[in-house]
Amino acid sequence: MKAYKKAVAVSDWVKARNFREELNALTHQFWLQQETLLKAEQKAFTLLKDELTRTLE
């Protein structure tokens, strides 16, 4: 029974570690996407600003 409990504890630890690694990977992917969106927004803002500047000239 003691060996079974230890095996279950190890299994739970491995599951928790795998979950943590997957969560870290998803978090990293999320922040990369946020960075890409920010760059796209900055580019769109710059294009809009340039267009408005040309219109006002």
CSV table of N, CA and C in Angstrom, one decimal:
chain,number,residue,atom,x,y,z
A,1,MET,N,0.8,-1.2,0.0
A,1,MET,CA,0.0,0.0,0.0
A,1,MET,C,0.9,1.3,0.0
A,2,LYS,N,2.0,1.2,0.7
A,2,LYS,CA,2.9,2.3,0.8
A,2,LYS,C,3.5,2.6,-0.5
A,3,ALA,N,3.9,1.6,-1.3
A,3,ALA,CA,4.4,1.8,-2.6
A,3,ALA,C,3.4,2.4,-3.6
A,4,TYR,N,2.2,2.0,-3.4
A,4,TYR,CA,1.1,2.5,-4.3
A,4,TYR,C,0.9,4.0,-4.0
A,5,LYS,N,0.9,4.4,-2.7
A,5,LYS,CA,0.7,5.8,-2.4
A,5,LYS,C,1.9,6.6,-2.9
A,6,LYS,N,3.1,6.0,-2.9
A,6,LYS,CA,4.2,6.8,-3.4
A,6,LYS,C,4.1,6.9,-4.9
A,7,ALA,N,3.7,5.8,-5.6
A,7,ALA,CA,3.5,5.9,-7.0
A,7,ALA,C,2.5,6.9,-7.4
A,8,VAL,N,1.4,7.0,-6.7
A,8,VAL,CA,0.4,8.0,-7.0
A,8,VAL,C,0.9,9.4,-6.7
A,9,ALA,N,1.7,9.6,-5.7
A,9,ALA,CA,2.3,10.9,-5.4
A,9,ALA,C,3.2,11.3,-6.5
A,10,VAL,N,4.1,10.4,-7.0
A,10,VAL,CA,5.0,10.7,-8.1
A,10,VAL,C,4.2,11.0,-9.3
A,11,SER,N,3.2,10.2,-9.6
A,11,SER,CA,2.3,10.5,-10.8
A,11,SER,C,1.7,11.8,-10.7
A,12,ASP,N,1.2,12.2,-9.6
A,12,ASP,CA,0.6,13.5,-9.4
A,12,ASP,C,1.6,14.6,-9.6
A,13,TRP,N,2.8,14.4,-9.1
A,13,TRP,CA,3.9,15.4,-9.2
A,13,TRP,C,4.3,15.6,-10.7
A,14,VAL,N,4.4,14.5,-11.4
A,14,VAL,CA,4.7,14.5,-12.9
A,14,VAL,C,3.6,15.3,-13.6
A,15,LYS,N,2.3,15.0,-13.3
A,15,LYS,CA,1.2,15.7,-13.9
A,15,LYS,C,1.3,17.2,-13.7
A,16,ALA,N,1.5,17.5,-12.4
A,16,ALA,CA,1.6,18.9,-12.1
A,16,ALA,C,2.8,19.6,-12.8
A,17,ARG,N,3.9,18.9,-12.9
A,17,ARG,CA,5.1,19.5,-13.6
A,17,ARG,C,4.8,19.7,-15.1
A,18,ASN,N,4.1,18.7,-15.7
A,18,ASN,CA,3.8,18.8,-17.1
A,18,ASN,C,2.8,19.9,-17.3
A,19,PHE,N,1.8,20.1,-16.4
A,19,PHE,CA,0.8,21.1,-16.5
A,19,PHE,C,1.5,22.5,-16.4
A,20,ARG,N,2.4,22.6,-15.5
A,20,ARG,CA,3.2,23.9,-15.3
A,20,ARG,C,4.0,24.2,-16.5
A,21,GLU,N,4.6,23.2,-17.1
A,21,GLU,CA,5.4,23.5,-18.3
A,21,GLU,C,4.5,23.9,-19.5
A,22,GLU,N,3.3,23.2,-19.6
A,22,GLU,CA,2.4,23.6,-20.7
A,22,GLU,C,1.9,25.0,-20.4
A,23,LEU,N,1.6,25.4,-19.2
A,23,LEU,CA,1.1,26.7,-18.9
A,23,LEU,C,2.1,27.8,-19.2
A,24,ASN,N,3.4,27.5,-18.9
A,24,ASN,CA,4.5,28.4,-19.2
A,24,ASN,C,4.6,28.6,-20.7
A,25,ALA,N,4.5,27.5,-21.5
A,25,ALA,CA,4.6,27.6,-22.9
A,25,ALA,C,3.4,28.5,-23.5
A,26,LEU,N,2.2,28.2,-23.0
A,26,LEU,CA,1.1,29.0,-23.4
A,26,LEU,C,1.2,30.5,-23.1
A,27,THR,N,1.7,30.7,-21.9
A,27,THR,CA,1.9,32.1,-21.4
A,27,THR,C,2.9,32.8,-22.3
A,28,HIS,N,4.0,32.1,-22.6
A,28,HIS,CA,5.0,32.7,-23.5
A,28,HIS,C,4.4,33.0,-24.9
A,29,GLN,N,3.6,32.0,-25.4
A,29,GLN,CA,3.0,32.2,-26.7
A,29,GLN,C,2.0,33.4,-26.7
A,30,PHE,N,1.3,33.6,-25.6
A,30,PHE,CA,0.4,34.7,-25.4
A,30,PHE,C,1.1,36.0,-25.5
A,31,TRP,N,2.2,36.1,-24.8
A,31,TRP,CA,3.0,37.4,-24.8
A,31,TRP,C,3.6,37.7,-26.1
A,32,LEU,N,4.0,36.6,-26.8
A,32,LEU,CA,4.6,36.9,-28.2
A,32,LEU,C,3.5,37.4,-29.1
A,33,GLN,N,2.2,36.9,-29.0
A,33,GLN,CA,1.1,37.4,-29.7
A,33,GLN,C,0.8,38.8,-29.4
A,34,GLN,N,0.8,39.1,-28.1
A,34,GLN,CA,0.6,40.5,-27.6
A,34,GLN,C,1.6,41.5,-28.2
A,35,GLU,N,2.9,41.0,-28.3
A,35,GLU,CA,3.9,41.9,-28.8
A,35,GLU,C,3.7,42.1,-30.3
A,36,THR,N,3.2,41.1,-31.0
A,36,THR,CA,2.9,41.2,-32.5
A,36,THR,C,1.8,42.2,-32.7
A,37,LEU,N,0.7,42.0,-31.8
A,37,LEU,CA,-0.4,43.0,-31.9
A,37,LEU,C,0.0,44.4,-31.7
A,38,LEU,N,0.8,44.6,-30.7
A,38,LEU,CA,1.3,45.9,-30.3
A,38,LEU,C,2.1,46.6,-31.5
A,39,LYS,N,2.9,45.8,-32.1
A,39,LYS,CA,3.7,46.3,-33.3
A,39,LYS,C,2.7,46.6,-34.4
A,40,ALA,N,1.7,45.8,-34.7
A,40,ALA,CA,0.7,46.1,-35.7
A,40,ALA,C,0.0,47.4,-35.4
A,41,GLU,N,-0.4,47.5,-34.2
A,41,GLU,CA,-1.2,48.8,-33.8
A,41,GLU,C,-0.3,50.0,-33.9
A,42,GLN,N,1.0,49.9,-33.6
A,42,GLN,CA,1.9,51.0,-33.7
A,42,GLN,C,2.1,51.4,-35.2
A,43,LYS,N,2.2,50.3,-36.1
A,43,LYS,CA,2.3,50.6,-37.5
A,43,LYS,C,1.1,51.2,-38.1
A,44,ALA,N,-0.1,50.8,-37.6
A,44,ALA,CA,-1.3,51.3,-38.1
A,44,ALA,C,-1.5,52.8,-37.7
A,45,PHE,N,-1.1,53.1,-36.4
A,45,PHE,CA,-1.1,54.4,-35.9
A,45,PHE,C,-0.2,55.3,-36.7
A,46,THR,N,1.0,54.8,-37.0
A,46,THR,CA,2.0,55.6,-37.8
A,46,THR,C,1.4,55.9,-39.2
A,47,LEU,N,0.8,54.9,-39.8
A,47,LEU,CA,0.3,55.1,-41.1
A,47,LEU,C,-0.9,56.1,-41.1
A,48,LEU,N,-1.7,56.0,-40.1
A,48,LEU,CA,-2.8,57.0,-40.0
A,48,LEU,C,-2.3,58.4,-39.7
A,49,LYS,N,-1.3,58.5,-38.9
A,49,LYS,CA,-0.7,59.8,-38.6
A,49,LYS,C,-0.1,60.4,-39.8
A,50,ASP,N,0.6,59.6,-40.6
A,50,ASP,CA,1.2,60.1,-41.9
A,50,ASP,C,0.2,60.5,-42.8
A,51,GLU,N,-0.9,59.8,-42.9
A,51,GLU,CA,-2.0,60.1,-43.8
A,51,GLU,C,-2.7,61.4,-43.4
A,52,LEU,N,-2.9,61.6,-42.1
A,52,LEU,CA,-3.5,62.9,-41.6
A,52,LEU,C,-2.5,64.0,-41.9
A,53,THR,N,-1.3,63.8,-41.7
A,53,THR,CA,-0.3,64.9,-41.9
A,53,THR,C,-0.3,65.3,-43.4
A,54,ARG,N,-0.4,64.3,-44.3
A,54,ARG,CA,-0.4,64.7,-45.7
A,54,ARG,C,-1.7,65.4,-46.1
A,55,THR,N,-2.8,65.0,-45.4
A,55,THR,CA,-4.1,65.6,-45.7
A,55,THR,C,-4.1,67.1,-45.2
A,56,LEU,N,-3.5,67.3,-44.1
A,56,LEU,CA,-3.5,68.7,-43.6
A,56,LEU,C,-2.5,69.6,-44.2
A,57,GLU,N,-1.6,69.1,-45.0
A,57,GLU,CA,-0.6,69.9,-45.7
A,57,GLU,C,-1.2,70.6,-46.9
